[in-house]
mmCIF file of C-alpha atoms in Angstrom:
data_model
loop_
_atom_site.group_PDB
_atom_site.id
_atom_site.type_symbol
_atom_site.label_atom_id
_atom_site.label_comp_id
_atom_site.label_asym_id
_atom_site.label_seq_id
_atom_site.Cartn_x
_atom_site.Cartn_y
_atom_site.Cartn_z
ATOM 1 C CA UNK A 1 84.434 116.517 118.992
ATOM 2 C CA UNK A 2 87.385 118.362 119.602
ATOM 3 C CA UNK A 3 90.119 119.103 116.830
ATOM 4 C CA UNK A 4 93.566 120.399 115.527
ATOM 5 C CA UNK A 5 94.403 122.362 112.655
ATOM 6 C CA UNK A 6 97.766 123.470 112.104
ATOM 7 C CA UNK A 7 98.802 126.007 109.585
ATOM 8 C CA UNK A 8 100.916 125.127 106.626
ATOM 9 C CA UNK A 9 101.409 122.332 105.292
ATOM 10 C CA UNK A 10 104.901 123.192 104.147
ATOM 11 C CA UNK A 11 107.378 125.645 106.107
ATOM 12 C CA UNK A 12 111.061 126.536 105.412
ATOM 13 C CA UNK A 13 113.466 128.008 107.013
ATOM 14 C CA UNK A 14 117.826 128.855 107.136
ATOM 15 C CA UNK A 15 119.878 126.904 109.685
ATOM 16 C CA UNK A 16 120.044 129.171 112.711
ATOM 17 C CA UNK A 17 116.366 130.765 111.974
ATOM 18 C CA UNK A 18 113.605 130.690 114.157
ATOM 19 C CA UNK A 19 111.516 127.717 113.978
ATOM 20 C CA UNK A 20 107.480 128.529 114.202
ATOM 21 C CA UNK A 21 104.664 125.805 113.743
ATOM 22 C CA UNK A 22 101.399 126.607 113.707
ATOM 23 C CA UNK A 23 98.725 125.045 115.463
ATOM 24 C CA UNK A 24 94.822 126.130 116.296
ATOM 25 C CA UNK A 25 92.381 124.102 119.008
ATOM 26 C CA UNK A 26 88.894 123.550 118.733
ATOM 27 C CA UNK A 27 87.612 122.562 122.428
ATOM 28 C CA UNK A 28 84.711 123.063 124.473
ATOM 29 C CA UNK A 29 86.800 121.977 127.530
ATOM 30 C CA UNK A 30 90.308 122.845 128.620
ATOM 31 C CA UNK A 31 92.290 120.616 125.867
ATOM 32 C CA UNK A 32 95.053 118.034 126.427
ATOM 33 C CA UNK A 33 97.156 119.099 123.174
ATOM 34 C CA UNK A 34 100.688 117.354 122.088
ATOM 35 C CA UNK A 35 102.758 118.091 119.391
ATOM 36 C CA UNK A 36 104.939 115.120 117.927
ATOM 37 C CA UNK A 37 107.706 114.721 115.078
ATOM 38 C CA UNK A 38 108.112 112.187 112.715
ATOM 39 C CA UNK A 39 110.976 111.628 110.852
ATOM 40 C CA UNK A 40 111.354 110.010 107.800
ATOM 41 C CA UNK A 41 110.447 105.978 107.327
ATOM 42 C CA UNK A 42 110.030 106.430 111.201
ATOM 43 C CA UNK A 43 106.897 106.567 113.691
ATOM 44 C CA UNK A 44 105.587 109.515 115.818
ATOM 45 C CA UNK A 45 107.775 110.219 118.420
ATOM 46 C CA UNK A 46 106.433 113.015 121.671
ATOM 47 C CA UNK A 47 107.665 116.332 121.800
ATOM 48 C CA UNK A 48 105.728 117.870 124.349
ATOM 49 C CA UNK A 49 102.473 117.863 125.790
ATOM 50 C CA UNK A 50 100.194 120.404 127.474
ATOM 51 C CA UNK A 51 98.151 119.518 130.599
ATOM 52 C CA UNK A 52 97.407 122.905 132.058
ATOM 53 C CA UNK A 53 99.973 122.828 134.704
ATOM 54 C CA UNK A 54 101.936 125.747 132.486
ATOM 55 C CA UNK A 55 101.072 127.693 129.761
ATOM 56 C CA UNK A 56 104.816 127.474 128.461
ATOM 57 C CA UNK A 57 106.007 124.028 127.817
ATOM 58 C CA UNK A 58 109.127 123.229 127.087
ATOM 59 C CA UNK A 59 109.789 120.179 124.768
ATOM 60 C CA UNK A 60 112.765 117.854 123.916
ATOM 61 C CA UNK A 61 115.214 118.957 121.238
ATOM 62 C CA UNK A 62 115.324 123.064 122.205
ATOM 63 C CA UNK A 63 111.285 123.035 121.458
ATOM 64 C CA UNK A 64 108.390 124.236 122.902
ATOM 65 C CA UNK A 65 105.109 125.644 122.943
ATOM 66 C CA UNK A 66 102.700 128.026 124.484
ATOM 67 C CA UNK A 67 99.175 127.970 125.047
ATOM 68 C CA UNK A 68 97.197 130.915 124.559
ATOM 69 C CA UNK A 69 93.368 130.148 125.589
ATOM 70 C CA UNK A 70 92.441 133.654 123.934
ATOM 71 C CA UNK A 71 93.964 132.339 120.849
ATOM 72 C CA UNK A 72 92.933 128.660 120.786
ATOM 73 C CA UNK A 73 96.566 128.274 119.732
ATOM 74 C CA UNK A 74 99.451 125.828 120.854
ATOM 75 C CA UNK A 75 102.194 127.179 118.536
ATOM 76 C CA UNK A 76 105.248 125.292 118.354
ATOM 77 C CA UNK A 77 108.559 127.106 117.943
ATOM 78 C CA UNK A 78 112.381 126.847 118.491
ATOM 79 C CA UNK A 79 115.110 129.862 118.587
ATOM 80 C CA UNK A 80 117.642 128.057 116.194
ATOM 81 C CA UNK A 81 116.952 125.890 113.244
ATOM 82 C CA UNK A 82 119.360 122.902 112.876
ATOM 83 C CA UNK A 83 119.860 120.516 110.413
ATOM 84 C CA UNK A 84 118.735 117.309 112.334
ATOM 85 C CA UNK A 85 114.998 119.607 112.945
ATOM 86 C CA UNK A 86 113.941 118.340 109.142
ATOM 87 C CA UNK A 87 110.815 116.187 109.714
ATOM 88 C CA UNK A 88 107.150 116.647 109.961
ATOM 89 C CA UNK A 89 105.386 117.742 112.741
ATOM 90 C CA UNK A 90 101.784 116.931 114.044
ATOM 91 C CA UNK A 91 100.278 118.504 116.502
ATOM 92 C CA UNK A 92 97.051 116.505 118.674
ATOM 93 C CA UNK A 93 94.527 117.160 121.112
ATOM 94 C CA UNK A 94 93.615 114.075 123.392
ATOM 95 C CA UNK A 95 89.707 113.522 122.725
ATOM 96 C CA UNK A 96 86.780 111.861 124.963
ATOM 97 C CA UNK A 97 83.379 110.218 123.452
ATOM 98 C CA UNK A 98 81.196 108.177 124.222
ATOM 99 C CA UNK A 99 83.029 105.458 123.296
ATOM 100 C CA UNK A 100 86.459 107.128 125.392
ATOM 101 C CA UNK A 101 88.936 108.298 124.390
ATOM 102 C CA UNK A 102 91.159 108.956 121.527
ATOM 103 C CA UNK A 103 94.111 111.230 120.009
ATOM 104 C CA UNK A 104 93.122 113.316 117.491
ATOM 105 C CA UNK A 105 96.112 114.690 115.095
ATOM 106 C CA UNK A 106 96.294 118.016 112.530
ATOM 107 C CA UNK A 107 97.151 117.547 109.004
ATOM 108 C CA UNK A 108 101.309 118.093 109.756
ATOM 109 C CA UNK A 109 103.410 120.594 109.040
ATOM 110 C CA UNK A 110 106.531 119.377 106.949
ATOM 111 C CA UNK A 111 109.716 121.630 108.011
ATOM 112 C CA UNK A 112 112.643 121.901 105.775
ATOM 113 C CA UNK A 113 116.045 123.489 107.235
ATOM 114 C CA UNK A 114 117.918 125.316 104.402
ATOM 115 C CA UNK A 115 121.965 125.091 104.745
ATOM 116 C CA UNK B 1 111.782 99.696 129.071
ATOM 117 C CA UNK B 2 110.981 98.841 125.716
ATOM 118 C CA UNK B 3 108.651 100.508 123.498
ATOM 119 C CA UNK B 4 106.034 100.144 121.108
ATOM 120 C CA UNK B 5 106.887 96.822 118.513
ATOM 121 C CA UNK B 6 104.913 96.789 115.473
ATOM 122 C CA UNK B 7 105.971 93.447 113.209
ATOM 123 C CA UNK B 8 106.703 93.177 110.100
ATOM 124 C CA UNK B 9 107.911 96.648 109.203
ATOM 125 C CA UNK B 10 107.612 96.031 105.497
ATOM 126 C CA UNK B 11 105.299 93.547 102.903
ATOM 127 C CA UNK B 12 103.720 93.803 99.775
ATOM 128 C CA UNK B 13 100.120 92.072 99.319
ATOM 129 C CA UNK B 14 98.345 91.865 96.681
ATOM 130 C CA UNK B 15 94.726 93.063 95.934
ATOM 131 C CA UNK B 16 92.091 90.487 97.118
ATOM 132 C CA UNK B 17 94.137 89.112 100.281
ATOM 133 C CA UNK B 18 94.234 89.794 103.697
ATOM 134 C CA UNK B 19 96.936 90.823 106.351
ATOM 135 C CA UNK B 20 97.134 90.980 109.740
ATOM 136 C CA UNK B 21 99.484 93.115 111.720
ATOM 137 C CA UNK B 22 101.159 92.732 115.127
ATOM 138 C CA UNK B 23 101.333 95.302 117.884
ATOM 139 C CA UNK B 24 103.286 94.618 121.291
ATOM 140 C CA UNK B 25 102.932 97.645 123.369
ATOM 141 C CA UNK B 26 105.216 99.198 126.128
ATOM 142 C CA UNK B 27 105.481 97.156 129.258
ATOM 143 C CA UNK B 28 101.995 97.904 131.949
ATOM 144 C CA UNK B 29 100.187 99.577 129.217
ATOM 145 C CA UNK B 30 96.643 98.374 128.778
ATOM 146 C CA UNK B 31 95.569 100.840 125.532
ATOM 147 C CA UNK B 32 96.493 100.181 122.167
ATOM 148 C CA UNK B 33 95.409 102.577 119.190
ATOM 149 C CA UNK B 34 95.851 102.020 115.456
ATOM 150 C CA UNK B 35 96.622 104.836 113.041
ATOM 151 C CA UNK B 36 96.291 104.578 109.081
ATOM 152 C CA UNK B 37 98.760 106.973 107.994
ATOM 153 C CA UNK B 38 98.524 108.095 103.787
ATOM 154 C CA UNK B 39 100.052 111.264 102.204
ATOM 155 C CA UNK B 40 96.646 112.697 101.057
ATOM 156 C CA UNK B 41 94.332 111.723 104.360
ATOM 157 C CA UNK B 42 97.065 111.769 107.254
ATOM 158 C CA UNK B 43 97.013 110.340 110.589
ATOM 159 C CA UNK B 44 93.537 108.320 110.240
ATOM 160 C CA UNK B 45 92.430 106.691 113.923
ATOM 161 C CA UNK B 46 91.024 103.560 113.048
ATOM 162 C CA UNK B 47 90.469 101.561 116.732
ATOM 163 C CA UNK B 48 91.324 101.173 120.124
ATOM 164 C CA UNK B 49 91.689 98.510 122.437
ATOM 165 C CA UNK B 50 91.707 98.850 126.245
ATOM 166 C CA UNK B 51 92.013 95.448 128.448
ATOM 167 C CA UNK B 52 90.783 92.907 125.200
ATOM 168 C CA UNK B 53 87.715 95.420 124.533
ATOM 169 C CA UNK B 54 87.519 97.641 121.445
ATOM 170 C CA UNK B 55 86.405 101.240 123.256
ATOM 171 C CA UNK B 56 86.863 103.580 120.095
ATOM 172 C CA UNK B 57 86.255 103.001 116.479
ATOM 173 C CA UNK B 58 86.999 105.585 113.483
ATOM 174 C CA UNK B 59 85.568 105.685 110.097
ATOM 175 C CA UNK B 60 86.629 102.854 108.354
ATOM 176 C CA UNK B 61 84.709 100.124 106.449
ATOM 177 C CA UNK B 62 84.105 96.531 108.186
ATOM 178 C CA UNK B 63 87.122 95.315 106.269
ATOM 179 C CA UNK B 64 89.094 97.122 109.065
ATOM 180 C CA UNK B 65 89.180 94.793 112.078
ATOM 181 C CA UNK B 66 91.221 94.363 115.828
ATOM 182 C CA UNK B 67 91.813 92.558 118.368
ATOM 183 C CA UNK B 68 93.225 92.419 121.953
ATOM 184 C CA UNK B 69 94.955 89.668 123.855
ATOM 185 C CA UNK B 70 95.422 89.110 127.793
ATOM 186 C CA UNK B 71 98.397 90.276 127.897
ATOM 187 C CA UNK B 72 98.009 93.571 125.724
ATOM 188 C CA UNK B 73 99.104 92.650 122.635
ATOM 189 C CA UNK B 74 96.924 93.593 119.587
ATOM 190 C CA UNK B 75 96.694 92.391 115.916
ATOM 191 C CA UNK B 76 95.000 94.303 113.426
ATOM 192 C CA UNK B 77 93.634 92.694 110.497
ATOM 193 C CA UNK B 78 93.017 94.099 107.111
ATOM 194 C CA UNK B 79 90.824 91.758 104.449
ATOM 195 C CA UNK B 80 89.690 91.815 100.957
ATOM 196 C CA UNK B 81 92.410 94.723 100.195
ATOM 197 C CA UNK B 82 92.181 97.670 97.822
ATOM 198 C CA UNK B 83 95.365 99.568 95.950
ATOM 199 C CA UNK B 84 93.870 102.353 98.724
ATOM 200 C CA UNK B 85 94.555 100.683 101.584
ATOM 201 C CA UNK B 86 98.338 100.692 100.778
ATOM 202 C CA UNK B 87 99.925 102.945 104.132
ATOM 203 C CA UNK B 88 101.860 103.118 107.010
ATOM 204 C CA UNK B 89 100.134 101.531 109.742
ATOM 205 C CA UNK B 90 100.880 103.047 113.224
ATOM 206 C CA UNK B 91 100.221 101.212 116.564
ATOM 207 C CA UNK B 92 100.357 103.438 120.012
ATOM 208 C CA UNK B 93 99.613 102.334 123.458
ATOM 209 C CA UNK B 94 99.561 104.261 126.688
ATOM 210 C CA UNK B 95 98.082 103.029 130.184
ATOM 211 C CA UNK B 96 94.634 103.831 128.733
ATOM 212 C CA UNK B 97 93.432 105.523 132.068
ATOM 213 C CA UNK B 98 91.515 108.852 132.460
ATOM 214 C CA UNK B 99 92.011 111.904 129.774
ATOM 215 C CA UNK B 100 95.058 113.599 128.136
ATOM 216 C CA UNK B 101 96.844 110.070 128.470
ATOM 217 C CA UNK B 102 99.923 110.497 126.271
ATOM 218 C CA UNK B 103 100.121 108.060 123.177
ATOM 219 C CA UNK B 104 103.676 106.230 122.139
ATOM 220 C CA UNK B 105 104.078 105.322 118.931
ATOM 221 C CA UNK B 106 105.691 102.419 117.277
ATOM 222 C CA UNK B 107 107.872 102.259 114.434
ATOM 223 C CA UNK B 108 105.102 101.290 111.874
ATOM 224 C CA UNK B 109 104.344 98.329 109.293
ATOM 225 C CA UNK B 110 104.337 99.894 105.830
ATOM 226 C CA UNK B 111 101.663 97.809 103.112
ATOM 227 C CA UNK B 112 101.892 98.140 99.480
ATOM 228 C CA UNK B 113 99.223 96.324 98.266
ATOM 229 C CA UNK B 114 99.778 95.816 94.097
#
């Protein structure tokens, strides 16, 4: 089975900052991997996805993410921290059983943005 | 197009009953998924549906149930409920075809069960 884990459970950082989520693959195959953002009393909503068609993938909001095979990593980042970026952010990988298939999601990384 | 309608966003059982929850998904998709979300286990996949059949199931006990209708639509139904099952309740659907489909995620149901 495949899985996420992503690095910190907590992460803060100053308006204007760089943004950097962390997120590690476990796959056997070449992964479908997502990230998504939640915020608060709200559901998931996507931010990007990888399919293999670029390494680099570039995300709504100013995100995006690269995927580094070597690494088994999918790090999410963004140049500028603002405000409205406070949330928590999950990053997935899309799975296939026996029984099909199903998204799998990390533990979240909750980002504050300081003023 | 509309997206993913989870009903009712908010209710407060209490221990012993049951509840069902309602999931319409987006408009020509035939997967829903169910998500227990809790601040100590996460994002927990519980089932999904694909055209009225139940294709995935996670680790929950038998008190954990779904269902599919015709036209996409899924309940899920929760009986016999524990202070632990209180959660926000996610429903996703995509078009349920082939891998690295892309989930879309309703707004939730949060239960409090007292």
């Amino acid at each position: 089975a495949q899985s996420v884990t992503q690095l910190g459970s907590h992460v803060s950082v100053s308006e204007g900052a760089l943004v950097l989520l962390r997120c590690n693959y476990s796959s056997s195959v070449p992964p479908y991997l997502f990230w998504y953002v939640q915020y608060p009393n709200q559901g998931l909503q996507l931010l990007l996805k990888y399919t293999s068609a670029a390494t680099l993938v570039k995300g709504i909001n100013g995100f995006e993410a690269e995927f580094k095979k070597s690494e088994t990593s999918f790090h999410l980042t963004k140049p500028s921290a603002h405000m409205s970026d406070a949330a928590e952010y999950f990053c997935a990988v899309s799975d296939q059983d026996t029984g099909g298939f199903k998204t799998i999601f990390g533990a979240g990384t909750r980002l504050f943005v300081k003023a | 197009k509309a997206g993913v309608t989870q009903t009712p966003r908010y209710l407060i059982k209490t221990r012993g009953q049951q509840v069902t929850l309602s999931c319409s998904p987006i408009s020509g998709h035939r997967s829903v998924s169910w998500y227990q979300q809790t601040p100590g286990q996460g994002l927990q996949f519980l089932f999904e549906y694909f055209s009225e059949t139940q294709r995935n199931k996670g680790n929950f006990p038998g008190r954990f149930s779904g269902r599919q209708f015709s036209n996409s639509r899924s309940e899920m139904n929760v009986s016999t409920l524990e202070l632990g099952d209180s959660a926000l309740y996610l429903c996703a659907s995509s078009s349920g075809q082939g891998s690295g489909n892309t989930i879309y995620f309703g707004e939730g149901s949060w239960l409090t069960v007292v």
